[in-house]
Amino acid sequence: MSSTKRIPADVVIAGGGIAGIVTALQLLRGGLRVALIDRDTPERLGGLAPWAFGGMALVDTPLQRRKKIADSPARALADWLRFGELDPADHWSVDWAQAYVERKREVVALCGDA
Ligand SMILES: Cc1cc2nc3c(=O)[nH]c(=O)nc-3n(C[C@H](O)[C@H](O)[C@H](O)COP(=O)(O)OP(=O)(O)OC[C@H]3O[C@@H](n4cnc5c(N)ncnc54)[C@H](O)[C@@H]3O)c2cc1C
């Protein structure tokens, strides 16, 4: 037997990982009604985030500059390739890492001082 539950909402978000949760919070702050649905069990809400280490990859931020910590996209990429043990032949991974370190400053500038 199946049952149907109606949930009034302005926005439906599929996926209760960190991306879905942050999106839901922003929409709720904006006064919208949000339905967040996830395929997993309620106690596992959060997707991969509960397993994450909390590391943040930031590149040459205003805070680093104020603290006189030298950084650059080239240095960040070199660190990433070494620490992440990326295979240089895996061009998708390397291209993604390169795009990330080069664009990170623009994104941080959009989001505020870090
Ligand atoms: C061991 C580990 C360590 C990590 N350490 C770091 C770290 O130090 N720093 C860092 O920045 N990141 C880290 N990460 C990565 C980070 O956790 C993920 O990038 C991030 O949590 C992804 O969030 P998300 O919301 O995009 O996706 P997910 O967390 O994958 O969430 C997707 C959600 O959507 C749901 N879903 C999928 N398909 C459907 C569907 N069809 N219908 C309904 N729901 C669906 C899933 O059940 C899940 O809850 C780590 C990850 C792991 C596993």
mmCIF file with all atom_site columns, C-alpha atoms and ligand atoms in Angstrom:
data_model
loop_
_atom_site.group_PDB
_atom_site.id
_atom_site.type_symbol
_atom_site.label_atom_id
_atom_site.label_alt_id
_atom_site.label_comp_id
_atom_site.label_asym_id
_atom_site.label_entity_id
_atom_site.label_seq_id
_atom_site.pdbx_PDB_ins_code
_atom_site.Cartn_x
_atom_site.Cartn_y
_atom_site.Cartn_z
_atom_site.occupancy
_atom_site.B_iso_or_equiv
_atom_site.pdbx_formal_charge
_atom_site.auth_seq_id
_atom_site.auth_comp_id
_atom_site.auth_asym_id
_atom_site.auth_atom_id
_atom_site.pdbx_PDB_model_num
ATOM   1   C CA  . MET A 1 1   ? 0.000  0.000  0.000   1.00 0.00 ? 1   MET A CA  1
ATOM   2   C CA  . SER A 1 2   ? 1.397  3.384  -0.908  1.00 0.00 ? 2   SER A CA  1
ATOM   3   C CA  . SER A 1 3   ? 0.647  6.691  0.756   1.00 0.00 ? 3   SER A CA  1
ATOM   4   C CA  . THR A 1 4   ? 1.016  10.219 -0.516  1.00 0.00 ? 4   THR A CA  1
ATOM   5   C CA  . LYS A 1 5   ? 2.140  13.037 1.723   1.00 0.00 ? 5   LYS A CA  1
ATOM   6   C CA  . ARG A 1 6   ? 1.755  16.588 0.457   1.00 0.00 ? 6   ARG A CA  1
ATOM   7   C CA  . ILE A 1 7   ? 4.424  19.042 1.554   1.00 0.00 ? 7   ILE A CA  1
ATOM   8   C CA  . PRO A 1 8   ? 3.758  22.674 0.667   1.00 0.00 ? 8   PRO A CA  1
ATOM   9   C CA  . ALA A 1 9   ? 6.944  24.250 -0.660  1.00 0.00 ? 9   ALA A CA  1
ATOM   10  C CA  . ASP A 1 10  ? 8.202  26.992 -2.954  1.00 0.00 ? 10  ASP A CA  1
ATOM   11  C CA  . VAL A 1 11  ? 11.382 25.061 -3.698  1.00 0.00 ? 11  VAL A CA  1
ATOM   12  C CA  . VAL A 1 12  ? 12.201 21.357 -3.651  1.00 0.00 ? 12  VAL A CA  1
ATOM   13  C CA  . ILE A 1 13  ? 15.854 20.422 -3.153  1.00 0.00 ? 13  ILE A CA  1
ATOM   14  C CA  . ALA A 1 14  ? 16.955 16.918 -4.084  1.00 0.00 ? 14  ALA A CA  1
ATOM   15  C CA  . GLY A 1 15  ? 19.876 15.884 -1.894  1.00 0.00 ? 15  GLY A CA  1
ATOM   16  C CA  . GLY A 1 16  ? 20.525 16.622 1.771   1.00 0.00 ? 16  GLY A CA  1
ATOM   17  C CA  . GLY A 1 17  ? 24.294 16.863 1.533   1.00 0.00 ? 17  GLY A CA  1
ATOM   18  C CA  . ILE A 1 18  ? 26.089 20.038 2.565   1.00 0.00 ? 18  ILE A CA  1
ATOM   19  C CA  . ALA A 1 19  ? 25.215 21.693 -0.760  1.00 0.00 ? 19  ALA A CA  1
ATOM   20  C CA  . GLY A 1 20  ? 21.516 20.982 -0.312  1.00 0.00 ? 20  GLY A CA  1
ATOM   21  C CA  . ILE A 1 21  ? 21.485 21.983 3.356   1.00 0.00 ? 21  ILE A CA  1
ATOM   22  C CA  . VAL A 1 22  ? 23.292 25.290 2.723   1.00 0.00 ? 22  VAL A CA  1
ATOM   23  C CA  . THR A 1 23  ? 20.964 26.031 -0.176  1.00 0.00 ? 23  THR A CA  1
ATOM   24  C CA  . ALA A 1 24  ? 17.946 25.241 2.020   1.00 0.00 ? 24  ALA A CA  1
ATOM   25  C CA  . LEU A 1 25  ? 19.175 27.539 4.805   1.00 0.00 ? 25  LEU A CA  1
ATOM   26  C CA  . GLN A 1 26  ? 19.733 30.405 2.383   1.00 0.00 ? 26  GLN A CA  1
ATOM   27  C CA  . LEU A 1 27  ? 16.268 29.971 0.899   1.00 0.00 ? 27  LEU A CA  1
ATOM   28  C CA  . LEU A 1 28  ? 14.672 29.750 4.357   1.00 0.00 ? 28  LEU A CA  1
ATOM   29  C CA  . ARG A 1 29  ? 16.454 32.976 5.332   1.00 0.00 ? 29  ARG A CA  1
ATOM   30  C CA  . GLY A 1 30  ? 14.933 34.496 2.203   1.00 0.00 ? 30  GLY A CA  1
ATOM   31  C CA  . GLY A 1 31  ? 11.478 33.562 3.459   1.00 0.00 ? 31  GLY A CA  1
ATOM   32  C CA  . LEU A 1 32  ? 10.788 30.676 1.076   1.00 0.00 ? 32  LEU A CA  1
ATOM   33  C CA  . ARG A 1 33  ? 9.223  27.360 2.041   1.00 0.00 ? 33  ARG A CA  1
ATOM   34  C CA  . VAL A 1 34  ? 11.670 24.548 1.314   1.00 0.00 ? 34  VAL A CA  1
ATOM   35  C CA  . ALA A 1 35  ? 11.269 20.791 0.980   1.00 0.00 ? 35  ALA A CA  1
ATOM   36  C CA  . LEU A 1 36  ? 14.597 18.970 1.281   1.00 0.00 ? 36  LEU A CA  1
ATOM   37  C CA  . ILE A 1 37  ? 14.397 15.370 0.107   1.00 0.00 ? 37  ILE A CA  1
ATOM   38  C CA  . ASP A 1 38  ? 17.091 12.736 0.326   1.00 0.00 ? 38  ASP A CA  1
ATOM   39  C CA  . ARG A 1 39  ? 17.232 9.118  -0.734  1.00 0.00 ? 39  ARG A CA  1
ATOM   40  C CA  . ASP A 1 40  ? 19.099 8.125  2.434   1.00 0.00 ? 40  ASP A CA  1
ATOM   41  C CA  . THR A 1 41  ? 17.760 7.509  5.961   1.00 0.00 ? 41  THR A CA  1
ATOM   42  C CA  . PRO A 1 42  ? 17.094 10.562 8.211   1.00 0.00 ? 42  PRO A CA  1
ATOM   43  C CA  . GLU A 1 43  ? 19.963 9.728  10.578  1.00 0.00 ? 43  GLU A CA  1
ATOM   44  C CA  . ARG A 1 44  ? 22.382 9.887  7.627   1.00 0.00 ? 44  ARG A CA  1
ATOM   45  C CA  . LEU A 1 45  ? 21.334 13.413 6.596   1.00 0.00 ? 45  LEU A CA  1
ATOM   46  C CA  . GLY A 1 46  ? 24.390 15.365 5.511   1.00 0.00 ? 46  GLY A CA  1
ATOM   47  C CA  . GLY A 1 47  ? 25.687 13.163 2.718   1.00 0.00 ? 47  GLY A CA  1
ATOM   48  C CA  . LEU A 1 48  ? 29.482 12.907 2.724   1.00 0.00 ? 48  LEU A CA  1
ATOM   49  C CA  . ALA A 1 49  ? 29.998 15.906 5.028   1.00 0.00 ? 49  ALA A CA  1
ATOM   50  C CA  . PRO A 1 50  ? 29.881 13.899 8.322   1.00 0.00 ? 50  PRO A CA  1
ATOM   51  C CA  . TRP A 1 51  ? 32.921 11.986 7.055   1.00 0.00 ? 51  TRP A CA  1
ATOM   52  C CA  . ALA A 1 52  ? 34.817 15.032 5.820   1.00 0.00 ? 52  ALA A CA  1
ATOM   53  C CA  . PHE A 1 53  ? 37.951 16.231 7.586   1.00 0.00 ? 53  PHE A CA  1
ATOM   54  C CA  . GLY A 1 54  ? 37.035 19.939 7.580   1.00 0.00 ? 54  GLY A CA  1
ATOM   55  C CA  . GLY A 1 55  ? 39.970 20.964 5.413   1.00 0.00 ? 55  GLY A CA  1
ATOM   56  C CA  . MET A 1 56  ? 39.608 24.089 3.261   1.00 0.00 ? 56  MET A CA  1
ATOM   57  C CA  . ALA A 1 57  ? 41.646 24.836 0.152   1.00 0.00 ? 57  ALA A CA  1
ATOM   58  C CA  . LEU A 1 58  ? 42.129 28.595 -0.070  1.00 0.00 ? 58  LEU A CA  1
ATOM   59  C CA  . VAL A 1 59  ? 44.657 30.325 -2.298  1.00 0.00 ? 59  VAL A CA  1
ATOM   60  C CA  . ASP A 1 60  ? 46.410 33.660 -1.721  1.00 0.00 ? 60  ASP A CA  1
ATOM   61  C CA  . THR A 1 61  ? 43.627 35.162 0.345   1.00 0.00 ? 61  THR A CA  1
ATOM   62  C CA  . PRO A 1 62  ? 43.577 38.689 1.796   1.00 0.00 ? 62  PRO A CA  1
ATOM   63  C CA  . LEU A 1 63  ? 44.138 37.154 5.244   1.00 0.00 ? 63  LEU A CA  1
ATOM   64  C CA  . GLN A 1 64  ? 47.254 35.307 4.018   1.00 0.00 ? 64  GLN A CA  1
ATOM   65  C CA  . ARG A 1 65  ? 48.541 38.547 2.485   1.00 0.00 ? 65  ARG A CA  1
ATOM   66  C CA  . ARG A 1 66  ? 47.944 40.474 5.700   1.00 0.00 ? 66  ARG A CA  1
ATOM   67  C CA  . LYS A 1 67  ? 49.857 37.772 7.599   1.00 0.00 ? 67  LYS A CA  1
ATOM   68  C CA  . LYS A 1 68  ? 52.601 37.910 4.932   1.00 0.00 ? 68  LYS A CA  1
ATOM   69  C CA  . ILE A 1 69  ? 52.106 34.232 4.016   1.00 0.00 ? 69  ILE A CA  1
ATOM   70  C CA  . ALA A 1 70  ? 53.365 33.885 0.448   1.00 0.00 ? 70  ALA A CA  1
ATOM   71  C CA  . ASP A 1 71  ? 50.942 31.966 -1.764  1.00 0.00 ? 71  ASP A CA  1
ATOM   72  C CA  . SER A 1 72  ? 49.934 31.769 -5.415  1.00 0.00 ? 72  SER A CA  1
ATOM   73  C CA  . PRO A 1 73  ? 47.906 29.531 -7.733  1.00 0.00 ? 73  PRO A CA  1
ATOM   74  C CA  . ALA A 1 74  ? 51.164 27.945 -8.971  1.00 0.00 ? 74  ALA A CA  1
ATOM   75  C CA  . ARG A 1 75  ? 52.280 27.123 -5.411  1.00 0.00 ? 75  ARG A CA  1
ATOM   76  C CA  . ALA A 1 76  ? 48.827 25.788 -4.501  1.00 0.00 ? 76  ALA A CA  1
ATOM   77  C CA  . LEU A 1 77  ? 48.751 23.607 -7.615  1.00 0.00 ? 77  LEU A CA  1
ATOM   78  C CA  . ALA A 1 78  ? 52.210 22.196 -6.872  1.00 0.00 ? 78  ALA A CA  1
ATOM   79  C CA  . ASP A 1 79  ? 51.099 21.391 -3.297  1.00 0.00 ? 79  ASP A CA  1
ATOM   80  C CA  . TRP A 1 80  ? 47.907 19.784 -4.585  1.00 0.00 ? 80  TRP A CA  1
ATOM   81  C CA  . LEU A 1 81  ? 49.682 17.607 -7.160  1.00 0.00 ? 81  LEU A CA  1
ATOM   82  C CA  . ARG A 1 82  ? 52.204 16.446 -4.562  1.00 0.00 ? 82  ARG A CA  1
ATOM   83  C CA  . PHE A 1 83  ? 49.857 15.975 -1.582  1.00 0.00 ? 83  PHE A CA  1
ATOM   84  C CA  . GLY A 1 84  ? 47.015 14.547 -3.665  1.00 0.00 ? 84  GLY A CA  1
ATOM   85  C CA  . GLU A 1 85  ? 49.399 12.283 -5.566  1.00 0.00 ? 85  GLU A CA  1
ATOM   86  C CA  . LEU A 1 86  ? 47.574 13.123 -8.803  1.00 0.00 ? 86  LEU A CA  1
ATOM   87  C CA  . ASP A 1 87  ? 48.663 11.174 -11.833 1.00 0.00 ? 87  ASP A CA  1
ATOM   88  C CA  . PRO A 1 88  ? 49.941 13.835 -14.299 1.00 0.00 ? 88  PRO A CA  1
ATOM   89  C CA  . ALA A 1 89  ? 48.488 11.703 -17.106 1.00 0.00 ? 89  ALA A CA  1
ATOM   90  C CA  . ASP A 1 90  ? 45.011 12.044 -15.583 1.00 0.00 ? 90  ASP A CA  1
ATOM   91  C CA  . HIS A 1 91  ? 44.347 15.351 -17.311 1.00 0.00 ? 91  HIS A CA  1
ATOM   92  C CA  . TRP A 1 92  ? 40.774 15.744 -15.971 1.00 0.00 ? 92  TRP A CA  1
ATOM   93  C CA  . SER A 1 93  ? 41.984 15.733 -12.356 1.00 0.00 ? 93  SER A CA  1
ATOM   94  C CA  . VAL A 1 94  ? 44.933 18.003 -13.120 1.00 0.00 ? 94  VAL A CA  1
ATOM   95  C CA  . ASP A 1 95  ? 42.809 20.400 -15.214 1.00 0.00 ? 95  ASP A CA  1
ATOM   96  C CA  . TRP A 1 96  ? 40.197 20.562 -12.451 1.00 0.00 ? 96  TRP A CA  1
ATOM   97  C CA  . ALA A 1 97  ? 42.835 21.286 -9.793  1.00 0.00 ? 97  ALA A CA  1
ATOM   98  C CA  . GLN A 1 98  ? 44.356 23.979 -12.005 1.00 0.00 ? 98  GLN A CA  1
ATOM   99  C CA  . ALA A 1 99  ? 40.996 25.632 -12.661 1.00 0.00 ? 99  ALA A CA  1
ATOM   100 C CA  . TYR A 1 100 ? 40.211 25.531 -8.931  1.00 0.00 ? 100 TYR A CA  1
ATOM   101 C CA  . VAL A 1 101 ? 43.432 27.195 -7.760  1.00 0.00 ? 101 VAL A CA  1
ATOM   102 C CA  . GLU A 1 102 ? 43.230 29.830 -10.493 1.00 0.00 ? 102 GLU A CA  1
ATOM   103 C CA  . ARG A 1 103 ? 39.562 30.709 -9.883  1.00 0.00 ? 103 ARG A CA  1
ATOM   104 C CA  . LYS A 1 104 ? 39.559 30.399 -6.085  1.00 0.00 ? 104 LYS A CA  1
ATOM   105 C CA  . ARG A 1 105 ? 40.597 34.029 -5.579  1.00 0.00 ? 105 ARG A CA  1
ATOM   106 C CA  . GLU A 1 106 ? 37.683 35.270 -7.712  1.00 0.00 ? 106 GLU A CA  1
ATOM   107 C CA  . VAL A 1 107 ? 35.231 33.139 -5.722  1.00 0.00 ? 107 VAL A CA  1
ATOM   108 C CA  . VAL A 1 108 ? 36.624 34.284 -2.356  1.00 0.00 ? 108 VAL A CA  1
ATOM   109 C CA  . ALA A 1 109 ? 36.399 37.896 -3.551  1.00 0.00 ? 109 ALA A CA  1
ATOM   110 C CA  . LEU A 1 110 ? 32.724 37.321 -4.354  1.00 0.00 ? 110 LEU A CA  1
ATOM   111 C CA  . CYS A 1 111 ? 32.043 35.670 -0.988  1.00 0.00 ? 111 CYS A CA  1
ATOM   112 C CA  . GLY A 1 112 ? 33.920 38.167 1.160   1.00 0.00 ? 112 GLY A CA  1
ATOM   113 C CA  . ASP A 1 113 ? 37.210 38.426 3.007   1.00 0.00 ? 113 ASP A CA  1
ATOM   114 C CA  . ALA A 1 114 ? 38.822 35.114 4.062   1.00 0.00 ? 114 ALA A CA  1
HETATM 115 C C1  . LIG B 2 .   ? 36.585 10.854 3.977   1.00 0.00 ? 1   LIG B C1  1
HETATM 116 C C2  . LIG B 2 .   ? 36.273 12.201 3.347   1.00 0.00 ? 1   LIG B C2  1
HETATM 117 C C3  . LIG B 2 .   ? 36.983 13.318 3.725   1.00 0.00 ? 1   LIG B C3  1
HETATM 118 C C4  . LIG B 2 .   ? 36.719 14.559 3.150   1.00 0.00 ? 1   LIG B C4  1
HETATM 119 N N1  . LIG B 2 .   ? 37.426 15.651 3.578   1.00 0.00 ? 1   LIG B N1  1
HETATM 120 C C5  . LIG B 2 .   ? 37.147 16.872 3.056   1.00 0.00 ? 1   LIG B C5  1
HETATM 121 C C6  . LIG B 2 .   ? 37.835 18.031 3.526   1.00 0.00 ? 1   LIG B C6  1
HETATM 122 O O1  . LIG B 2 .   ? 38.695 17.975 4.396   1.00 0.00 ? 1   LIG B O1  1
HETATM 123 N N2  . LIG B 2 .   ? 37.504 19.217 2.964   1.00 0.00 ? 1   LIG B N2  1
HETATM 124 C C7  . LIG B 2 .   ? 36.534 19.334 2.004   1.00 0.00 ? 1   LIG B C7  1
HETATM 125 O O2  . LIG B 2 .   ? 36.286 20.462 1.558   1.00 0.00 ? 1   LIG B O2  1
HETATM 126 N N3  . LIG B 2 .   ? 35.870 18.242 1.567   1.00 0.00 ? 1   LIG B N3  1
HETATM 127 C C8  . LIG B 2 .   ? 36.155 17.031 2.053   1.00 0.00 ? 1   LIG B C8  1
HETATM 128 N N4  . LIG B 2 .   ? 35.492 15.916 1.587   1.00 0.00 ? 1   LIG B N4  1
HETATM 129 C C9  . LIG B 2 .   ? 34.537 16.103 0.498   1.00 0.00 ? 1   LIG B C9  1
HETATM 130 C C10 . LIG B 2 .   ? 33.216 16.676 1.024   1.00 0.00 ? 1   LIG B C10 1
HETATM 131 O O3  . LIG B 2 .   ? 32.759 15.918 2.123   1.00 0.00 ? 1   LIG B O3  1
HETATM 132 C C11 . LIG B 2 .   ? 32.210 16.597 -0.131  1.00 0.00 ? 1   LIG B C11 1
HETATM 133 O O4  . LIG B 2 .   ? 32.732 17.257 -1.276  1.00 0.00 ? 1   LIG B O4  1
HETATM 134 C C12 . LIG B 2 .   ? 30.893 17.276 0.220   1.00 0.00 ? 1   LIG B C12 1
HETATM 135 O O5  . LIG B 2 .   ? 30.407 16.821 1.480   1.00 0.00 ? 1   LIG B O5  1
HETATM 136 C C13 . LIG B 2 .   ? 29.912 16.999 -0.903  1.00 0.00 ? 1   LIG B C13 1
HETATM 137 O O6  . LIG B 2 .   ? 28.683 17.607 -0.560  1.00 0.00 ? 1   LIG B O6  1
HETATM 138 P P1  . LIG B 2 .   ? 27.476 17.592 -1.571  1.00 0.00 ? 1   LIG B P1  1
HETATM 139 O O7  . LIG B 2 .   ? 26.288 18.156 -0.859  1.00 0.00 ? 1   LIG B O7  1
HETATM 140 O O8  . LIG B 2 .   ? 27.883 18.257 -2.841  1.00 0.00 ? 1   LIG B O8  1
HETATM 141 O O9  . LIG B 2 .   ? 27.250 16.063 -1.967  1.00 0.00 ? 1   LIG B O9  1
HETATM 142 P P2  . LIG B 2 .   ? 26.941 14.783 -1.042  1.00 0.00 ? 1   LIG B P2  1
HETATM 143 O O10 . LIG B 2 .   ? 27.507 14.926 0.326   1.00 0.00 ? 1   LIG B O10 1
HETATM 144 O O11 . LIG B 2 .   ? 27.339 13.623 -1.883  1.00 0.00 ? 1   LIG B O11 1
HETATM 145 O O12 . LIG B 2 .   ? 25.370 14.823 -0.872  1.00 0.00 ? 1   LIG B O12 1
HETATM 146 C C14 . LIG B 2 .   ? 24.506 14.394 -1.881  1.00 0.00 ? 1   LIG B C14 1
HETATM 147 C C15 . LIG B 2 .   ? 23.223 13.971 -1.185  1.00 0.00 ? 1   LIG B C15 1
HETATM 148 O O13 . LIG B 2 .   ? 22.262 13.715 -2.211  1.00 0.00 ? 1   LIG B O13 1
HETATM 149 C C16 . LIG B 2 .   ? 21.584 12.518 -1.888  1.00 0.00 ? 1   LIG B C16 1
HETATM 150 N N5  . LIG B 2 .   ? 21.110 11.993 -3.171  1.00 0.00 ? 1   LIG B N5  1
HETATM 151 C C17 . LIG B 2 .   ? 21.842 11.527 -4.188  1.00 0.00 ? 1   LIG B C17 1
HETATM 152 N N6  . LIG B 2 .   ? 21.054 11.173 -5.202  1.00 0.00 ? 1   LIG B N6  1
HETATM 153 C C18 . LIG B 2 .   ? 19.775 11.432 -4.812  1.00 0.00 ? 1   LIG B C18 1
HETATM 154 C C19 . LIG B 2 .   ? 18.511 11.287 -5.428  1.00 0.00 ? 1   LIG B C19 1
HETATM 155 N N7  . LIG B 2 .   ? 18.392 10.783 -6.674  1.00 0.00 ? 1   LIG B N7  1
HETATM 156 N N8  . LIG B 2 .   ? 17.416 11.664 -4.738  1.00 0.00 ? 1   LIG B N8  1
HETATM 157 C C20 . LIG B 2 .   ? 17.520 12.161 -3.484  1.00 0.00 ? 1   LIG B C20 1
HETATM 158 N N9  . LIG B 2 .   ? 18.707 12.328 -2.843  1.00 0.00 ? 1   LIG B N9  1
HETATM 159 C C21 . LIG B 2 .   ? 19.815 11.957 -3.512  1.00 0.00 ? 1   LIG B C21 1
HETATM 160 C C22 . LIG B 2 .   ? 22.612 11.651 -1.200  1.00 0.00 ? 1   LIG B C22 1
HETATM 161 O O14 . LIG B 2 .   ? 21.993 10.689 -0.369  1.00 0.00 ? 1   LIG B O14 1
HETATM 162 C C23 . LIG B 2 .   ? 23.384 12.694 -0.377  1.00 0.00 ? 1   LIG B C23 1
HETATM 163 O O15 . LIG B 2 .   ? 22.820 12.886 0.907   1.00 0.00 ? 1   LIG B O15 1
HETATM 164 C C24 . LIG B 2 .   ? 35.714 14.681 2.153   1.00 0.00 ? 1   LIG B C24 1
HETATM 165 C C25 . LIG B 2 .   ? 34.980 13.541 1.774   1.00 0.00 ? 1   LIG B C25 1
HETATM 166 C C26 . LIG B 2 .   ? 35.239 12.323 2.361   1.00 0.00 ? 1   LIG B C26 1
HETATM 167 C C27 . LIG B 2 .   ? 34.394 11.105 1.942   1.00 0.00 ? 1   LIG B C27 1
#
